[in-house]
mmCIF file with all atom_site columns, C-alpha atoms in Angstrom:
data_model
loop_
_atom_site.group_PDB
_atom_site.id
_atom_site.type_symbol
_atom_site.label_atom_id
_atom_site.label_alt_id
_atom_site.label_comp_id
_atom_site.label_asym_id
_atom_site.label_entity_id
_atom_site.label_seq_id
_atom_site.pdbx_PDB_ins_code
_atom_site.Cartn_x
_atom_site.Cartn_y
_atom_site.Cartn_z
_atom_site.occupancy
_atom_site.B_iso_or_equiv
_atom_site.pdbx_formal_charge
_atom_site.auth_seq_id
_atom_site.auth_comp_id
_atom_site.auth_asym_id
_atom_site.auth_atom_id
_atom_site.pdbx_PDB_model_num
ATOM 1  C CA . UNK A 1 1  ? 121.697 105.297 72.068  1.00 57.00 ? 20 UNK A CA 1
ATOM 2  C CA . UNK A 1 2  ? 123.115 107.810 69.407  1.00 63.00 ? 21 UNK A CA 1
ATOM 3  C CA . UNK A 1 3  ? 126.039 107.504 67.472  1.00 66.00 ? 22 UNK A CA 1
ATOM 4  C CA . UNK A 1 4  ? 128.779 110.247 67.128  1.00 63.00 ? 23 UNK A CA 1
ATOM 5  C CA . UNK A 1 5  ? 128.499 112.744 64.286  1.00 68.00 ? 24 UNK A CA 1
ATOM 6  C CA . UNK A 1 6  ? 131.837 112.646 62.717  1.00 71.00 ? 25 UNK A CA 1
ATOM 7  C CA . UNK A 1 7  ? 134.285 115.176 64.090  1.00 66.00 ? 26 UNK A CA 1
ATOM 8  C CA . UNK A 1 8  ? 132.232 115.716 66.847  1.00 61.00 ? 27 UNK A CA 1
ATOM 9  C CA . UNK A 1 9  ? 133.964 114.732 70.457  1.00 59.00 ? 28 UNK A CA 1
ATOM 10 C CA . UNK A 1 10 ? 131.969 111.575 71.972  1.00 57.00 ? 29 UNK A CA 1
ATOM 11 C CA . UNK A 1 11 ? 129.581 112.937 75.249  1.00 58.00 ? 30 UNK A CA 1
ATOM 12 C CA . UNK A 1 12 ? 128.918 110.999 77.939  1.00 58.00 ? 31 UNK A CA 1
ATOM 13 C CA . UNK A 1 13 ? 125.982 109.160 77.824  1.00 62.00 ? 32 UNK A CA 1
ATOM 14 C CA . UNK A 1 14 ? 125.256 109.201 81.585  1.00 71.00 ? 33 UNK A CA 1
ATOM 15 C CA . UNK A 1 15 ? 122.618 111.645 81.742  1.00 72.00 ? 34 UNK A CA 1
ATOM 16 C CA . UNK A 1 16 ? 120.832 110.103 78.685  1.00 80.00 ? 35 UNK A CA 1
ATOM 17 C CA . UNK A 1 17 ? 117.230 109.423 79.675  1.00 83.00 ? 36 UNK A CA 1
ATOM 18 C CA . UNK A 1 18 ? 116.305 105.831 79.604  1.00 89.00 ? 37 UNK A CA 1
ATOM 19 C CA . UNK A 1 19 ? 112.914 105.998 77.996  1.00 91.00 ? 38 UNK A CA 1
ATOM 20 C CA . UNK A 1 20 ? 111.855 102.932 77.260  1.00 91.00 ? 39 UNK A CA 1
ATOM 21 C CA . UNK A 1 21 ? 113.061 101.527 80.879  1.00 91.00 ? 40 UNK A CA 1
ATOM 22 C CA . UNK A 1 22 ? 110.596 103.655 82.198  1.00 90.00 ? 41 UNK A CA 1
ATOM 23 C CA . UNK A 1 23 ? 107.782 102.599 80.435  1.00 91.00 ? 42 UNK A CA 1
ATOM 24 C CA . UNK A 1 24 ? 109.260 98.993  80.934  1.00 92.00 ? 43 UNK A CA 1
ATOM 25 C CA . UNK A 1 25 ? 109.078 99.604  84.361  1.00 90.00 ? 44 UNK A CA 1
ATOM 26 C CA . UNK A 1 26 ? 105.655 101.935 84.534  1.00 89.00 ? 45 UNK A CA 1
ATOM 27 C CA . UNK A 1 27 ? 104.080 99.123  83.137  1.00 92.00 ? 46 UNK A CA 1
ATOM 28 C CA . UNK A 1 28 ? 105.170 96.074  85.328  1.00 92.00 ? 47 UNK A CA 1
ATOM 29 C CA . UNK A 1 29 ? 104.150 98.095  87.670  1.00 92.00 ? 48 UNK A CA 1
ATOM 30 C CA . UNK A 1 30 ? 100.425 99.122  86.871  1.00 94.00 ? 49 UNK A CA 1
ATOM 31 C CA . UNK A 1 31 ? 98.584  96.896  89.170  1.00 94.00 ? 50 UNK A CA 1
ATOM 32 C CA . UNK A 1 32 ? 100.167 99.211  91.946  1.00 94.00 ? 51 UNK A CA 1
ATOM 33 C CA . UNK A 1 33 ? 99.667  102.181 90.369  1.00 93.00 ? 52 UNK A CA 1
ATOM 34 C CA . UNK A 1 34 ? 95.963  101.222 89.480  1.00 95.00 ? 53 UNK A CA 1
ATOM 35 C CA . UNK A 1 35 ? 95.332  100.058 92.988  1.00 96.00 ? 54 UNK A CA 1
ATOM 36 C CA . UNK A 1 36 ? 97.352  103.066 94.415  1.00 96.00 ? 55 UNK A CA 1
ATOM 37 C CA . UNK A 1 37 ? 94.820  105.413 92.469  1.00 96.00 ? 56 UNK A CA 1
ATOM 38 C CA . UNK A 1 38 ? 91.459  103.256 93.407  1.00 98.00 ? 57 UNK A CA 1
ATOM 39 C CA . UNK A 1 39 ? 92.678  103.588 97.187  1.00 97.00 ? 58 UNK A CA 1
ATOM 40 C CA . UNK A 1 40 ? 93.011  107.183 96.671  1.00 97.00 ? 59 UNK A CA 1
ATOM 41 C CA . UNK A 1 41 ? 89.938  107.478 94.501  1.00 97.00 ? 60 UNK A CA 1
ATOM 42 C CA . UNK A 1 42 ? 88.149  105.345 97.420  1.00 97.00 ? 61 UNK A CA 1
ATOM 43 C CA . UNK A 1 43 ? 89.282  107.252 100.587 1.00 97.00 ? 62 UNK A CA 1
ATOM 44 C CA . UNK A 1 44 ? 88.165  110.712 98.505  1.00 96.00 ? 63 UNK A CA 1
ATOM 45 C CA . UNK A 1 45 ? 84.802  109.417 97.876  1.00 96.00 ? 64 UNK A CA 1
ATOM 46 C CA . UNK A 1 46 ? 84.313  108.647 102.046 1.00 95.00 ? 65 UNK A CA 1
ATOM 47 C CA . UNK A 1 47 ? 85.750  111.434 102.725 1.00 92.00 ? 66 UNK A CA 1
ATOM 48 C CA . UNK A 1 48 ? 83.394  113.985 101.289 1.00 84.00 ? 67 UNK A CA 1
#
């Protein structure tokens, strides 16, 4: 969310980069990931 410099033609903010919706969403989501990574962490340990 940037404001125009004067004289400067507005851009389209459509391929700005929503950073903090990631994170927003990175970290509703971290019992997955966690549990994603222990399964991982889990089937590499029987594995070998």
């Amino acid at each position: 969310m940037t404001q125009p410099m004067p004289g400067k033609p507005a851009e389209d903010a459509e391929n700005e980069l929503d950073i903090r919706g990631l994170f927003r969403t990175l970290w509703a989501g971290k019992l997955w990931i966690i549990g994603m990574g222990l399964a991982f962490a889990l089937i590499a340990l029987a594995y070998t």
